[in-house]
Coordinates of C-alpha atoms and ligand atoms in Angstrom, one line a residue:
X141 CA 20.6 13.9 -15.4
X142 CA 19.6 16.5 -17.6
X143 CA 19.8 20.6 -16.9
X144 CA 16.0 20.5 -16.0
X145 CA 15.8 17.2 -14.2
X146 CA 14.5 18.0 -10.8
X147 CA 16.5 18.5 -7.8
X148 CA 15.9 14.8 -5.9
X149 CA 16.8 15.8 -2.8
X150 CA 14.0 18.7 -2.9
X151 CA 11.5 15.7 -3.1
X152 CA 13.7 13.9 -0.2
X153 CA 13.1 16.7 2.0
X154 CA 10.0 16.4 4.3
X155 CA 9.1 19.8 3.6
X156 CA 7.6 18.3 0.2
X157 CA 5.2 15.8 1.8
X158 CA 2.0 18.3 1.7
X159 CA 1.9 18.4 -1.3
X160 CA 4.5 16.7 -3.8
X161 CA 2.8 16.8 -6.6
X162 CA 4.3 19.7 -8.4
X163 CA 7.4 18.1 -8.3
X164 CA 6.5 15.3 -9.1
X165 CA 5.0 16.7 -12.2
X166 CA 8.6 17.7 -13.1
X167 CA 9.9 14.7 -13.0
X168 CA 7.4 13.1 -14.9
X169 CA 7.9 16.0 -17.8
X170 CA 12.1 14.9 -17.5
X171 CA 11.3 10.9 -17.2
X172 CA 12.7 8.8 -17.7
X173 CA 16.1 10.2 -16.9
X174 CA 19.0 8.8 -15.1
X175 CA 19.3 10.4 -11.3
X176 CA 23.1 8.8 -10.9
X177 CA 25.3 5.9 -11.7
X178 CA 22.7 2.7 -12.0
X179 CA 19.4 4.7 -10.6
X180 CA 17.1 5.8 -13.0
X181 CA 13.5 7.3 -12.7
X182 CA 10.5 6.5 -14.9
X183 CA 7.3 9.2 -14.3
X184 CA 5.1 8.8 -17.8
X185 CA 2.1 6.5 -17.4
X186 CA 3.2 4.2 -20.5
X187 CA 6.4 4.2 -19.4
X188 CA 5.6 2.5 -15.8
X189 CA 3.0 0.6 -17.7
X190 CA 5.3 -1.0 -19.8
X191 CA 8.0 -1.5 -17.6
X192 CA 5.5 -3.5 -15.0
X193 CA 4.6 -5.8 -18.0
X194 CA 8.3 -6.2 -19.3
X195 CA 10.0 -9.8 -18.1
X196 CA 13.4 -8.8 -18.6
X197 CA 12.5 -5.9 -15.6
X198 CA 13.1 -8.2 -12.2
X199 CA 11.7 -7.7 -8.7
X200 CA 14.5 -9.6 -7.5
X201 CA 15.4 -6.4 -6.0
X202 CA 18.7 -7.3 -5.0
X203 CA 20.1 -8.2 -8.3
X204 CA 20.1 -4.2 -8.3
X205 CA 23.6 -2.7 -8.7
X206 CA 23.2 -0.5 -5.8
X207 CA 21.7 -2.6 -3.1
X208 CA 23.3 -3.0 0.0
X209 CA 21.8 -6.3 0.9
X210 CA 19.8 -7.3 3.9
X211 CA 21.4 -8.4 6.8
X212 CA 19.7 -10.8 9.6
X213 CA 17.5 -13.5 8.8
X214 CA 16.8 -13.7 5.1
X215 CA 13.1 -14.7 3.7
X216 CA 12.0 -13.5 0.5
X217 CA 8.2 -13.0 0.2
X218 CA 6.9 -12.9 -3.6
X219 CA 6.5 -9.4 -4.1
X220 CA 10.2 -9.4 -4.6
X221 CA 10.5 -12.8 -6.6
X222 CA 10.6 -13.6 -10.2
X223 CA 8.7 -16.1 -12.2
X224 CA 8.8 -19.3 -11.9
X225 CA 8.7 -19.0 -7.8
X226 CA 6.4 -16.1 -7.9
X227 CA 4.4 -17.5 -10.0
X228 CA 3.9 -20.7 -8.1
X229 CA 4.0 -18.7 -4.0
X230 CA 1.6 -15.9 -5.7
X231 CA -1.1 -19.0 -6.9
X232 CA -1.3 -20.3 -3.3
X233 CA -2.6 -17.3 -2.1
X234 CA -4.8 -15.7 -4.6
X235 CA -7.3 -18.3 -3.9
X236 CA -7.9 -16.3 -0.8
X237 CA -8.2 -13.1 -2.3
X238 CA -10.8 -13.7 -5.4
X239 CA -13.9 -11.3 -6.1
X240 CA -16.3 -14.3 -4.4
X241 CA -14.4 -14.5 -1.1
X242 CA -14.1 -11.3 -0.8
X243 CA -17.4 -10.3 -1.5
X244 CA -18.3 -12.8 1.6
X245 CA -16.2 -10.6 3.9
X246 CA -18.6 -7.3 3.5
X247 CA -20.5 -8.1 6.4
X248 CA -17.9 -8.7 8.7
X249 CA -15.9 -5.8 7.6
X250 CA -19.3 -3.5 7.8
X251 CA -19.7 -4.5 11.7
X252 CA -16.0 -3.8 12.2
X253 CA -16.5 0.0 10.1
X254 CA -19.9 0.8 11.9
X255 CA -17.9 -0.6 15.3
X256 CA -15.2 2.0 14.8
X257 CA -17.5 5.0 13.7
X258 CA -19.6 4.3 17.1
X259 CA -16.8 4.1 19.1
X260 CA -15.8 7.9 17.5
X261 CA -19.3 8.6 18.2
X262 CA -18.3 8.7 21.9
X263 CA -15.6 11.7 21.7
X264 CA -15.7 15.0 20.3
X265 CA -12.6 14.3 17.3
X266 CA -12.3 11.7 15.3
X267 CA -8.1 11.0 14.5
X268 CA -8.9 8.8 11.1
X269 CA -5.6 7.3 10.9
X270 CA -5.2 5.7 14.6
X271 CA -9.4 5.2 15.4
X272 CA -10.2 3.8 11.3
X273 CA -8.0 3.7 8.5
X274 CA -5.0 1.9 10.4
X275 CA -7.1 -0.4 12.9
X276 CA -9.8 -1.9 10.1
X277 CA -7.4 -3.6 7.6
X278 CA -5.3 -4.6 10.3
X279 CA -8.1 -6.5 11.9
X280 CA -9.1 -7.8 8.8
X281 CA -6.2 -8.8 7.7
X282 CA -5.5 -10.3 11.3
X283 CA -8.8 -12.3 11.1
X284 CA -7.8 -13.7 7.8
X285 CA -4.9 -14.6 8.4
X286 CA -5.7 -16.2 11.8
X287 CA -3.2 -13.7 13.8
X288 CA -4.4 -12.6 17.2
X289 CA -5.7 -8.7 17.0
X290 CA -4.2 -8.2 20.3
X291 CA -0.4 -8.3 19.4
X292 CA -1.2 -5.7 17.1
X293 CA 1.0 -3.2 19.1
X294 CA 3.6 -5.9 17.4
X295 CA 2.8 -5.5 14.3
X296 CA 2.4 -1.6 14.5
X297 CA 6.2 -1.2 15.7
X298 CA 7.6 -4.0 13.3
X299 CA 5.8 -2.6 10.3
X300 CA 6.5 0.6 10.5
X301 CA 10.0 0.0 11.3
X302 CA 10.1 -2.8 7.5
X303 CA 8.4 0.4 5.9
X304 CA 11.5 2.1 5.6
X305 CA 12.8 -0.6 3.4
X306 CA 10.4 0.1 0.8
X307 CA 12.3 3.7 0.2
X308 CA 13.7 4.4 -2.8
X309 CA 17.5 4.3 -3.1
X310 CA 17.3 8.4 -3.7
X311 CA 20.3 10.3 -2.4
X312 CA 19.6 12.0 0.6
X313 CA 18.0 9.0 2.2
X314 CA 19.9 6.7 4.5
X315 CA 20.2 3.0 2.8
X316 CA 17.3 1.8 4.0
X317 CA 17.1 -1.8 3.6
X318 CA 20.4 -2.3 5.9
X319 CA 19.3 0.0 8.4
X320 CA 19.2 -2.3 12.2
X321 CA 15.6 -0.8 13.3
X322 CA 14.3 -3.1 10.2
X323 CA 16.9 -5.7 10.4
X324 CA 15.5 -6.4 14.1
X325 CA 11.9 -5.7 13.0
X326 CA 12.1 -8.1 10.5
X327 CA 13.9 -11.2 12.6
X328 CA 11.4 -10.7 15.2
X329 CA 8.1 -11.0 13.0
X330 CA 9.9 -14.3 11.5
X331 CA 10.3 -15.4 15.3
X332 CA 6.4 -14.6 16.0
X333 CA 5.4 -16.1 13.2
X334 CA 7.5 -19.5 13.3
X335 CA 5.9 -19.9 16.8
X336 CA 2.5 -19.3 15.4
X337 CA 3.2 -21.7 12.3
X338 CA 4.3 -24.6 14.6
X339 CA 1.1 -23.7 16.8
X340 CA -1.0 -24.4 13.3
X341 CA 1.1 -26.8 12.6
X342 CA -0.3 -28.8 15.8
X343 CA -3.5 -27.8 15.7
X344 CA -5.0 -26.3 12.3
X345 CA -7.7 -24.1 12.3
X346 CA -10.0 -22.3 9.0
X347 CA -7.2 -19.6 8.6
X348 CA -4.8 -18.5 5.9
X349 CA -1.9 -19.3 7.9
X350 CA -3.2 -23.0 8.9
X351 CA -3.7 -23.1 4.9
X352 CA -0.2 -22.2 3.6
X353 CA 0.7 -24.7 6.2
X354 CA -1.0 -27.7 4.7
X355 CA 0.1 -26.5 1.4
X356 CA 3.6 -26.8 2.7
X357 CA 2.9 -30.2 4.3
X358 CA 1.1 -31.6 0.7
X359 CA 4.4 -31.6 -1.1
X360 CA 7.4 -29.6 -2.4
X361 CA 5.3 -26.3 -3.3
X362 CA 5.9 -24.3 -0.6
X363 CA 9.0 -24.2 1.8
X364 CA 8.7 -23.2 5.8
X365 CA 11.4 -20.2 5.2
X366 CA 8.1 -19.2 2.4
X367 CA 5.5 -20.0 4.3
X368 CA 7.2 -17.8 7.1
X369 CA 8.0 -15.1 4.5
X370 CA 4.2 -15.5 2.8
X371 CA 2.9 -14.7 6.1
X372 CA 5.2 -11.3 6.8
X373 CA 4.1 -9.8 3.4
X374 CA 0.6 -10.5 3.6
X375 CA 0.2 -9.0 7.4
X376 CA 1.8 -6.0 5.9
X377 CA 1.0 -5.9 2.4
X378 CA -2.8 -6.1 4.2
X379 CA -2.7 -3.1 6.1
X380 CA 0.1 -0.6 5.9
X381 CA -1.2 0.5 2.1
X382 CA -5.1 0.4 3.2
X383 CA -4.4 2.7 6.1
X384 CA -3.2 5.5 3.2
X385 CA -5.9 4.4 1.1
X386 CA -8.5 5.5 3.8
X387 CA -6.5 8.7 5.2
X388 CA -5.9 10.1 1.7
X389 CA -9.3 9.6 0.8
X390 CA -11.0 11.4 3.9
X391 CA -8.8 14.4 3.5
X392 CA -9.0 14.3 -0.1
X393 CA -13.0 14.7 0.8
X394 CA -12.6 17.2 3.3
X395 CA -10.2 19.7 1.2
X396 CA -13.2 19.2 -1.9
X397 CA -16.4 19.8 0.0
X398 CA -18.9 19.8 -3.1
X399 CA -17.4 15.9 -4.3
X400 CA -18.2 15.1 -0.6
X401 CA -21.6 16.4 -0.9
X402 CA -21.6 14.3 -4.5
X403 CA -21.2 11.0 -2.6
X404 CA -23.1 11.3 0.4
X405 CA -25.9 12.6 -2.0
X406 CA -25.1 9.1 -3.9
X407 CA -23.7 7.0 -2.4
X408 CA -23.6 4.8 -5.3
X409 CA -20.6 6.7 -6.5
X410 CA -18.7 5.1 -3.6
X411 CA -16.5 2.8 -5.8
X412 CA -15.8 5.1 -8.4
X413 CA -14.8 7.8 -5.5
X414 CA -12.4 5.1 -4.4
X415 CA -11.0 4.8 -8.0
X416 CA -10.5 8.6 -7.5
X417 CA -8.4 8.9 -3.9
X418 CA -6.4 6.1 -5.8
X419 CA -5.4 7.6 -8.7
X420 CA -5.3 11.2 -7.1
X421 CA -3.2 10.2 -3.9
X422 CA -1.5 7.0 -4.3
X423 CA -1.1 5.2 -1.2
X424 CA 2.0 3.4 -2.5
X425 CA 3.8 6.0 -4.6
X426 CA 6.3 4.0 -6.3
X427 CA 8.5 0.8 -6.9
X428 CA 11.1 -0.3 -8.4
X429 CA 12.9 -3.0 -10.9
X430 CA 15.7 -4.2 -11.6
X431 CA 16.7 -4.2 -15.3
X432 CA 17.9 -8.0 -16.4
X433 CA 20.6 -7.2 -19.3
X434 CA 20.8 -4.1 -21.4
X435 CA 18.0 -2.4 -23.2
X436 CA 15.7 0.5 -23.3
X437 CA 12.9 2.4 -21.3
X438 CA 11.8 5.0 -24.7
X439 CA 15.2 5.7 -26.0
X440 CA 17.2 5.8 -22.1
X441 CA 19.4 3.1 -22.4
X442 CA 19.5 1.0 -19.7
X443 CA 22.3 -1.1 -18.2
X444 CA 22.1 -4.9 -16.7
X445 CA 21.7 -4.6 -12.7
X446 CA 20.0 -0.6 -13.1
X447 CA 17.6 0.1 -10.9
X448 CA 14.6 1.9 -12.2
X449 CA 12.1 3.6 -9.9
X450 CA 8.5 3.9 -11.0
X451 CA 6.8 6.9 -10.2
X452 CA 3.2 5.8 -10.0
X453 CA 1.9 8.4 -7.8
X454 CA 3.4 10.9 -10.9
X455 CA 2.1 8.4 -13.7
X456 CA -1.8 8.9 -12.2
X457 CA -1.8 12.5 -13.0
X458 CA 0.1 12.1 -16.4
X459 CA -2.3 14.5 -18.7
X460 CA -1.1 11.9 -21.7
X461 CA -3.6 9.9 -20.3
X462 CA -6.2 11.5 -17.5
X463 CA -8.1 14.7 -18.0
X464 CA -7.5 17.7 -15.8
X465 CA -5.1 14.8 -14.0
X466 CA -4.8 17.5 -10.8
X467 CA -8.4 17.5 -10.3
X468 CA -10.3 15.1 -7.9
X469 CA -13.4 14.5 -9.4
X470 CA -15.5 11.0 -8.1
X471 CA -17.3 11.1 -11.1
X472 CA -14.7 11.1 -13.4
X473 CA -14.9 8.5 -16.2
X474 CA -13.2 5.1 -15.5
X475 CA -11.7 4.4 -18.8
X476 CA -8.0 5.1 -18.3
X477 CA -6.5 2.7 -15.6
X478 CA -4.4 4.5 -12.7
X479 CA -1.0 2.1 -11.5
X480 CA -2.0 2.3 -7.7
X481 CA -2.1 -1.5 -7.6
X482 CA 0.7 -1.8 -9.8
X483 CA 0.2 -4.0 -13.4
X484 CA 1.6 -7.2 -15.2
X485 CA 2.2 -10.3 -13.0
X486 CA 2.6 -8.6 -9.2
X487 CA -1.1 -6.9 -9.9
X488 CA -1.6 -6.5 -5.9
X489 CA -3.2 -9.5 -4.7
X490 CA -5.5 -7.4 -2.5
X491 CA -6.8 -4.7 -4.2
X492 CA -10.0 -5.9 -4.0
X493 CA -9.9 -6.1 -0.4
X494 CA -8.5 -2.9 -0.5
X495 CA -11.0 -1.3 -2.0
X496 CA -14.2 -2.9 -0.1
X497 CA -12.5 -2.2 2.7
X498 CA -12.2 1.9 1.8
X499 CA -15.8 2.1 0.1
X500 CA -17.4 1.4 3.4
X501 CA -15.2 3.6 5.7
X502 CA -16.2 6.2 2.5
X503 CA -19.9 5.2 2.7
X504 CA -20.1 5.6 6.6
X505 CA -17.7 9.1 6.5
X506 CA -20.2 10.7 4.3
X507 CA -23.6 9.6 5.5
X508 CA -22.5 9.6 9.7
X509 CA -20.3 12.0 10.3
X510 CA -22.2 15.4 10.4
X511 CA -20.2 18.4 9.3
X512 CA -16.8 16.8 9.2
X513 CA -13.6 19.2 8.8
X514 CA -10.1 18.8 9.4
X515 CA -9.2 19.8 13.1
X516 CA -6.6 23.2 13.4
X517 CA -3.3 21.3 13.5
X518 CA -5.2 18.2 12.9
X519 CA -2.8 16.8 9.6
X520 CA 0.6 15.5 9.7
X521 CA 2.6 13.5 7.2
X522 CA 4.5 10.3 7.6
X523 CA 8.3 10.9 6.7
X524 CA 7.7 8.0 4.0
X525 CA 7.8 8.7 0.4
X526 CA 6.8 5.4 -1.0
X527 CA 4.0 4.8 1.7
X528 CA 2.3 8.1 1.5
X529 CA -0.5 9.5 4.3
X530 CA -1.0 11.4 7.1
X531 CA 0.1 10.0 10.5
X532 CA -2.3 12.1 12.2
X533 CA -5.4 12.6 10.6
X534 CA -8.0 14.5 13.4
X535 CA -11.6 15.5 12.3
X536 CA -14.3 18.0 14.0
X537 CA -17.5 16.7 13.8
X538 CA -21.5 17.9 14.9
X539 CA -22.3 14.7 15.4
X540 CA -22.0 10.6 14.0
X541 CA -25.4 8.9 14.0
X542 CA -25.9 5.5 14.9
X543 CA -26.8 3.0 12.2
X544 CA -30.2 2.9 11.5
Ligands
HEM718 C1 -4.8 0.5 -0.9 C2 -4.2 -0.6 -0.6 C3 -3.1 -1.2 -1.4 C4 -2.3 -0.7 -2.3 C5 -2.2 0.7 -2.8 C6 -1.4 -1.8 -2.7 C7 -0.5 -1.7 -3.7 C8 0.3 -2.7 -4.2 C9 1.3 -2.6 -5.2 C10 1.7 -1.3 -5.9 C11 1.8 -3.8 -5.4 C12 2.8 -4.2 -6.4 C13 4.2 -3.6 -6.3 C14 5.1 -4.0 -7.5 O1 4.6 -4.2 -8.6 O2 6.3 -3.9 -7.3 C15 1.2 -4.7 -4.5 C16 1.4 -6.0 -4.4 C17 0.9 -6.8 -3.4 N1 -0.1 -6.5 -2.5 FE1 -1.0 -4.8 -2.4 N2 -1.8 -2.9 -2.1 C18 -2.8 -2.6 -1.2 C19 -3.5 -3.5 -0.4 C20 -3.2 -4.8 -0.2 C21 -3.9 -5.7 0.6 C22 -5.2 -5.4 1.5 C23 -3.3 -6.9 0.6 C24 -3.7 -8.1 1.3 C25 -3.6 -9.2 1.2 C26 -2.2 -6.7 -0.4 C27 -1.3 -7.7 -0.8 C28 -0.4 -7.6 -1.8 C29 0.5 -8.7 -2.2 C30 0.5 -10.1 -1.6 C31 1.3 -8.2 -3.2 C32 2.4 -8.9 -4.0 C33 1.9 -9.3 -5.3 C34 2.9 -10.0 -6.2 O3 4.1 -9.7 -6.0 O4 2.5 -10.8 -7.0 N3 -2.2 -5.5 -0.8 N4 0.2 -4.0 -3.8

């Protein structure tokens, strides 16, 4: 660490969730720098890119010289695998993610949306985090997957609770990935979901989770412990990013009134608008990788077993690369490539259900909801760094009109 590296555990503090964007502009101008022994911070847009693209950086996570390892029941899903089982667990389930099959799901996911808005429609606030952004991908992602929608109170406690092992290994925060609220979370969605395997098992229907099954059963590709593991990421991978996503966009429309005015006056600009809350507010702020033997990230050497944290909220608003980076502007040309959905070989598998999912809650919050604004006391942060949004998002509205 270096006399102007930024203070970590100013960024730690919850005090910084508003709005940590200066700070992390520091540590993007001091990147990449070592924090302490092993743990090592990477800001600078090339730098994250190149570090998501580079084989000898692992996502076996706990190679990492600092991890404390997982206690309980172990399944490693593939976001924290290395080729050549990522490659093969990852090409079983892209299949149900391409541009065509997704494209399929837009009416479903438009009845669900316009469901949602109507049911707002009803009261005088509309709290976009618990009555939008957090029950549409869950749904979705419950439909896909062929999960009940009921037991999502389940889900809801368990993945919040596995969230916290997504934190960075900063000091300040408690080690994470040991901690026995996620060690519990995490043996009881293995226990919900082996019941629900064996129930496909028996009796398959069209769902993603009856799929992996017969991939499991037609040969050697895919083990139960991944099948089991497959179907943890994906129910959380499928909603607990999207929520953010949806959250950070609305209030990134309501604090800039005139780009909300934009869209609803085009609606067209819908995608590109979602572009923007990505890059601007980055729903998942930052990963990490594990370096596999010594080399270098610029001229930081780095060590075999170091742990490098990738800013990519910080790398989105690098002025190397994006004009006026700390401005949120839907029209802004779509050239330069924000990290939101990472790069290299884990690409998130879902970003384009992601972002169908967000350009119709965006299309439907701009053309329904009649003067929208953020309720007194109506924002509050989640403690999370990596997962950023608001926990409690509640908007004032004249009125939401019906479809027509
Ligand atoms: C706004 C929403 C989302 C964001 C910001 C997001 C972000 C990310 C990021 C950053 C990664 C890679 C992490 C790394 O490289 O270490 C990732 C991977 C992944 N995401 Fe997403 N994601 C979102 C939505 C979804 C959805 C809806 C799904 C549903 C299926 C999904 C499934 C996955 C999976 C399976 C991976 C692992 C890919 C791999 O390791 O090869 N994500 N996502």
């Amino acid at each position: 660490m270096t006399a102007d590296s930024p203070d970590i555990t100013r960024f730690v503090d919850p005090a910084s969730r508003l709005d940590p964007y200066p700070l992390l502009a520091r540590f993007r101008a001091a990147s990449p720098y070592v924090v302490s022994d092993g743990l090592l911070v990477a800001g600078r847009h090339a730098d994250c890119s190149a570090v998501l693209r580079d084989p000898r950086m692992s996502s076996e996570r706990y190679r990492s010289r600092l991890s404390p390892g997982v206690k309980g029941p172990r399944t490693r899903n593939f976001l924290d695998l290395d080729p050549p089982d990522h490659t093969r667990l990852r090409r079983l389930v892209v299949k149900a993610f391409t541009p065509r099959v997704v494209a399929k799901l837009e009416p479903r996911i438009r009845e669900l949306t316009e469901g949602l808005f109507q049911e707002a429609a009803r009261r005088d606030r509309f709290e976009i985090v618990s009555e939008l952004a957090y029950p549409l991908p869950l749904r979705v992602i419950c439909e896909l997957l062929g999960v009940p929608f009921e037991d999502r109170d389940l889900f809801e406690d368990w993945s919040g609770k596995l969230s916290e092992t997504l934190e960075p290994p900063f000091p300040g925060l408690v080690a994470p990935r040991a901690s026995t609220d996620a060690v519990r979370a995490r043996a009881e969605f293995i226990t919900y979901f082996r019941e629900l395997i064996a129930e496909r098992r028996r009796s398959p229907r069209d769902d993603l989770v009856s799929h992996l099954v017969q991939a499991e059963e037609s040969g050697d590709r895919l083990s139960e412990t991944e099948t089991l593991a497959t179907c943890v990421l994906l129910i959380n991978a499928g909603h607990e990013t999207t929520v953010n996503l949806i959250s950070n966009g609305v209030l990134a429309l309501l604090n800039h009134p005139d780009q909300l005015k934009l869209l609803r006056e085009n609606p067209a600009l819908a995608p590109a608008a979602v572009e923007e809350v990505l890059r601007y507010d980055a729903p998942v702020q930052m990963t990490s990788r594990v370096a596999r033997g010594d080399g270098h990230i610029g001229s930081l050497p780095v060590r075999d077993g170091d742990t490098v944290v990738l800013m990519l909220g910080a790398a989105n608003r690098d002025p190397e690369v994006f004009d006026e980076p700390d401005t949120f502007d839907v029209t802004r040309p779509q050239g330069a490539k924000h990290l939101s959905f990472s790069a290299g070989p884990h690409f998130c598998v879902g970003a384009g259900l992601a972002r169908l999912e967000a350009r119709i809650a965006f299309e439907l919050f701009v053309t329904r909801v009649a003067a929208p604004s953020l309720a007194e006391d109506g924002l509050m942060y989640k403690p999370n760094l990596t997962l950023r949004g608001p926990d409690r998002l509640t908007v004032l509205f004249d009125d939401i009109q019906a479809p027509s």
